[in-house]
mmCIF file of N, CA and C in Angstrom:
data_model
loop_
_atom_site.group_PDB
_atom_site.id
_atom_site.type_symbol
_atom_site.label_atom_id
_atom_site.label_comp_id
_atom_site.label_asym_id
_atom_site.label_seq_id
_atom_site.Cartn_x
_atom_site.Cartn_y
_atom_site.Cartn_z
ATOM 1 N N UNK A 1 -54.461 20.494 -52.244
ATOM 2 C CA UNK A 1 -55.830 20.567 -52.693
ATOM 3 C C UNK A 1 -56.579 19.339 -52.184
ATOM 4 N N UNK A 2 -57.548 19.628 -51.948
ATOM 5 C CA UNK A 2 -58.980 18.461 -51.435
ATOM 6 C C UNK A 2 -59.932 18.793 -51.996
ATOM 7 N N UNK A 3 -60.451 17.665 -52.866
ATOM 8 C CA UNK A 3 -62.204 17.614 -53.161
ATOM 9 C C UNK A 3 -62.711 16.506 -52.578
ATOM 10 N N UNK A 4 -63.628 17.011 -51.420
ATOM 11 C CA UNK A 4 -64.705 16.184 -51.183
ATOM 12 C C UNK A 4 -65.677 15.513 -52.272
ATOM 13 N N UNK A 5 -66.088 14.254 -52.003
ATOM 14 C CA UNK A 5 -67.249 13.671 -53.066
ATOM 15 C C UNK A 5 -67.688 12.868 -51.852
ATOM 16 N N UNK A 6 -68.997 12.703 -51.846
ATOM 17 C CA UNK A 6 -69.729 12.483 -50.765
ATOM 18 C C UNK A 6 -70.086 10.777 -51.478
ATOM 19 N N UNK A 7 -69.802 10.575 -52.608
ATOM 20 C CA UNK A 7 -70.287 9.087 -52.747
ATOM 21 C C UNK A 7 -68.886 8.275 -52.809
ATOM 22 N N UNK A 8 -67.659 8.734 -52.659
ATOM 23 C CA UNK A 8 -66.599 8.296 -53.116
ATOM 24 C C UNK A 8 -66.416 6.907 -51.728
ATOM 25 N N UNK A 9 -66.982 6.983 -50.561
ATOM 26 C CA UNK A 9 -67.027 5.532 -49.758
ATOM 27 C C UNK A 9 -67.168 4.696 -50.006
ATOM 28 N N UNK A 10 -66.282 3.555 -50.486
ATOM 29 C CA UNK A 10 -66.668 2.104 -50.243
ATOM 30 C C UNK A 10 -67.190 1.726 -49.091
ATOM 31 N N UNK A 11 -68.217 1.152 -48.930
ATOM 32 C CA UNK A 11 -68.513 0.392 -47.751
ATOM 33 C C UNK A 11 -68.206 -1.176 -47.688
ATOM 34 N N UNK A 12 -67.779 -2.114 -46.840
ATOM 35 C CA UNK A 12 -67.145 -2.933 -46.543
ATOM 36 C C UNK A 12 -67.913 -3.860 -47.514
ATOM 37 N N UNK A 13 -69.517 -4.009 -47.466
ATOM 38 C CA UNK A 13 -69.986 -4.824 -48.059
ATOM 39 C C UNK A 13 -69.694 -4.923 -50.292
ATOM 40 N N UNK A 14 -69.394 -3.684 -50.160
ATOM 41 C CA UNK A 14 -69.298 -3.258 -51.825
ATOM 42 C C UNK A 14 -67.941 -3.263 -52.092
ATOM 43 N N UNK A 15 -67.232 -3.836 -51.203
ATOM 44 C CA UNK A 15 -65.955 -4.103 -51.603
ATOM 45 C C UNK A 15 -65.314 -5.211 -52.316
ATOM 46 N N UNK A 16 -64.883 -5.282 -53.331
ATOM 47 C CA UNK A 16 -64.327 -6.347 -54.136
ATOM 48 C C UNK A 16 -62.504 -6.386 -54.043
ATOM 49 N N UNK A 17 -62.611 -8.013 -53.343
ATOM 50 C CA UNK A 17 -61.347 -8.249 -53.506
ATOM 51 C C UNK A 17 -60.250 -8.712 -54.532
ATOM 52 N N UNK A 18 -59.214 -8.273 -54.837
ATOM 53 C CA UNK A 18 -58.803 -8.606 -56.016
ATOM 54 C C UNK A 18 -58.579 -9.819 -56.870
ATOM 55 N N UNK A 19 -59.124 -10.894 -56.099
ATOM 56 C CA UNK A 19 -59.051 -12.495 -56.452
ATOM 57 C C UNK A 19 -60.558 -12.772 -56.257
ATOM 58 N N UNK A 20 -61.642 -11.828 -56.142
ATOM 59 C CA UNK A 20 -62.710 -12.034 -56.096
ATOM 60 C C UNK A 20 -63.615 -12.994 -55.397
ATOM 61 N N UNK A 21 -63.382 -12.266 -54.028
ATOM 62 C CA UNK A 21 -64.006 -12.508 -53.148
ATOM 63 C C UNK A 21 -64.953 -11.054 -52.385
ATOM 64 N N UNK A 22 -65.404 -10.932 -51.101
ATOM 65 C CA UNK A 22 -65.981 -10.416 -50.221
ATOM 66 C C UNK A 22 -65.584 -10.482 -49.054
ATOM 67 N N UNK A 23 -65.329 -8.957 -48.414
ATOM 68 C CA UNK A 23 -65.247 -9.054 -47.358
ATOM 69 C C UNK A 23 -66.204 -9.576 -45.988
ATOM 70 N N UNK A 24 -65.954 -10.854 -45.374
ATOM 71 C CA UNK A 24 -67.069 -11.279 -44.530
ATOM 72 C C UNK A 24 -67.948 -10.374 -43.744
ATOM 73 N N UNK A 25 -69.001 -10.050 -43.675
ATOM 74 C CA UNK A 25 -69.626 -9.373 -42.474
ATOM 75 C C UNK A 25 -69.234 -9.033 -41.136
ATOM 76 N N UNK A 26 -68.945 -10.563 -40.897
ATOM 77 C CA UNK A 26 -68.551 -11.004 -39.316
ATOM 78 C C UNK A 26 -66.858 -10.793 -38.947
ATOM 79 N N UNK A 27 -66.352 -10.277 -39.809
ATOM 80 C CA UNK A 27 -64.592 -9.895 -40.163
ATOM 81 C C UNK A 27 -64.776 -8.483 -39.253
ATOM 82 N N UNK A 28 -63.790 -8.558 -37.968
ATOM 83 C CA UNK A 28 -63.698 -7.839 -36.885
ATOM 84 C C UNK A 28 -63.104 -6.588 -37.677
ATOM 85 N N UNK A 29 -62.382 -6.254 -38.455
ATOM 86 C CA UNK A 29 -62.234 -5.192 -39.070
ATOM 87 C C UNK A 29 -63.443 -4.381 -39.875
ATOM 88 N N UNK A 30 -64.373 -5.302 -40.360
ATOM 89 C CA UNK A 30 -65.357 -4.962 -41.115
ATOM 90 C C UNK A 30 -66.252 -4.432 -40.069
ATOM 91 N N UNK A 31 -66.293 -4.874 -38.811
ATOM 92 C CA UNK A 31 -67.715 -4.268 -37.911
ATOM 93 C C UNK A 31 -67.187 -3.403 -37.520
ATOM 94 N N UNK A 32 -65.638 -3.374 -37.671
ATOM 95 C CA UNK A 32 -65.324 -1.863 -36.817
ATOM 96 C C UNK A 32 -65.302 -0.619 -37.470
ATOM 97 N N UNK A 33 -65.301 -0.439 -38.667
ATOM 98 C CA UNK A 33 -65.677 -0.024 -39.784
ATOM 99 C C UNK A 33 -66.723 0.593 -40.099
ATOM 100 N N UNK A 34 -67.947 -0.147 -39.533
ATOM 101 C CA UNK A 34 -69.187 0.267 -39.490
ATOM 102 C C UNK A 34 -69.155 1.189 -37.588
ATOM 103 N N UNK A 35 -68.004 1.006 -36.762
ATOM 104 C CA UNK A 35 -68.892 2.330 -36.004
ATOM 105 C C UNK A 35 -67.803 3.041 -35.772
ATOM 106 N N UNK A 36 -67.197 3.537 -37.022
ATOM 107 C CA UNK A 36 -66.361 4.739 -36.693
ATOM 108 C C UNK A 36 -67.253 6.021 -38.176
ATOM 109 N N UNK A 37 -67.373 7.143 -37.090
ATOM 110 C CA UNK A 37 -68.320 8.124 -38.243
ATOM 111 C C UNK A 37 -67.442 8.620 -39.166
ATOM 112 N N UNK A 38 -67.394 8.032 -40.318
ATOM 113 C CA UNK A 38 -66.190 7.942 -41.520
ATOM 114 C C UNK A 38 -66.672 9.825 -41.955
ATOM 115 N N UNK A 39 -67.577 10.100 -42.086
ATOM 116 C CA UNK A 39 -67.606 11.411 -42.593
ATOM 117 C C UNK A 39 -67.199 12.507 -41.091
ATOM 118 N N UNK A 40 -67.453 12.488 -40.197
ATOM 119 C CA UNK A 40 -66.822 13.182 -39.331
ATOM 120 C C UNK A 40 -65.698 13.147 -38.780
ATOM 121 N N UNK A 41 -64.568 11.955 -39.362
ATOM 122 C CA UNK A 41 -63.731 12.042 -39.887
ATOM 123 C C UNK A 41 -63.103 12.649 -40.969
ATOM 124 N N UNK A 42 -63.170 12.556 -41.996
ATOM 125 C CA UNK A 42 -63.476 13.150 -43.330
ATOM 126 C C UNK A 42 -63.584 14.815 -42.981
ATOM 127 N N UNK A 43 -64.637 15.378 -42.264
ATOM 128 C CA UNK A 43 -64.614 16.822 -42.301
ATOM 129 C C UNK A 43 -63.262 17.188 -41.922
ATOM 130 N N UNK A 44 -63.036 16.697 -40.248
ATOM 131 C CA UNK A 44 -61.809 17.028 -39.759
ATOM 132 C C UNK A 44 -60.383 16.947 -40.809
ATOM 133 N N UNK A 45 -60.291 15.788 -41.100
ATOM 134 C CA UNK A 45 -59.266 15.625 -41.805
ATOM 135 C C UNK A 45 -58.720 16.687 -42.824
ATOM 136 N N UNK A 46 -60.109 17.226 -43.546
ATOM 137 C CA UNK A 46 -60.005 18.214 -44.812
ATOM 138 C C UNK A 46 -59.906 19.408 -44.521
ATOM 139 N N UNK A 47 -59.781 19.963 -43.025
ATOM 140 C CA UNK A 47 -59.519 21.507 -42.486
ATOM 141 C C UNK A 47 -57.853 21.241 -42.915
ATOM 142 N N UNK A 48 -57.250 20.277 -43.225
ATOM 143 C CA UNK A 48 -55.844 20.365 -42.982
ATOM 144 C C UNK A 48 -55.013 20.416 -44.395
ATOM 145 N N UNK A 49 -56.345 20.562 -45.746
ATOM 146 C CA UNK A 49 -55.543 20.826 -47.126
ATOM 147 C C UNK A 49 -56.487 22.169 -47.555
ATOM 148 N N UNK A 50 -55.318 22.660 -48.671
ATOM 149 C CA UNK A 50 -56.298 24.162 -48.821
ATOM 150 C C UNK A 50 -57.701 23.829 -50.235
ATOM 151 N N UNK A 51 -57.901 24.531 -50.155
ATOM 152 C CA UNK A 51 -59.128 24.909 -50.867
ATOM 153 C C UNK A 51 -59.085 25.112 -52.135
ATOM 154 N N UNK A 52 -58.098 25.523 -52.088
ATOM 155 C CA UNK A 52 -57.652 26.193 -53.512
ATOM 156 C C UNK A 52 -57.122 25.453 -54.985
ATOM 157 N N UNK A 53 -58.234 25.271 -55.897
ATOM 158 C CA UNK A 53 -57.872 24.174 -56.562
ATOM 159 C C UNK A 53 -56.429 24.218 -57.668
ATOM 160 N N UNK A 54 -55.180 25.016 -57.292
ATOM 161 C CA UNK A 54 -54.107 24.943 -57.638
ATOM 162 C C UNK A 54 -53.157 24.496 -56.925
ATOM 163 N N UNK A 55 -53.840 24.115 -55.644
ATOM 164 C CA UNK A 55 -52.985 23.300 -55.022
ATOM 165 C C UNK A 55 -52.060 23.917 -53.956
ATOM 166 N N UNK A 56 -52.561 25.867 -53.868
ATOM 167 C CA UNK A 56 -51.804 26.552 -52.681
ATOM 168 C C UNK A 56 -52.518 26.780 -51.656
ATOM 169 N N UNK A 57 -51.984 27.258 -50.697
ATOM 170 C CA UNK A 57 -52.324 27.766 -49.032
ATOM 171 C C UNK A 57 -53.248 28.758 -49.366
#
C-alpha cells in the first residue's frame, strides 16, 4: 500500500537536527536536494506499490 500526501516533504531548510541545529544552505547535499524534482520522483516510485488500501496487488 502507498498514500501519497503532497505536504509530507521536508525541505532542507525545515529540517531539524536532532541536537538542534540546521541544515546549512551552502551544504553540497542540501543544494543538491533542491534540483532533483522530488515529486516526479515520487510519482514514479508509487507505480511500484498497489493501491489497494489492504495492502494487496
Amino acid at each position: 500500500m502507498y498514500a501519497n500526501h503532497q505536504d509530507q516533504q521536508i525541505l532542507p531548510g525545515d529540517f531539524f537536527l536532532p541536537f538542534g541545529g540546521r541544515l546549512r544552505e551552502d551544504n553540497r547535499w542540501v543544494e543538491l536536494s533542491y534540483l532533483i524534482p522530488w515529486r516526479r520522483v515520487e510519482q514514479e516510485y508509487s507505480k511500484h506499490f498497489s493501491k489497494d488500501l489492504r495492502g494487496g496487488r
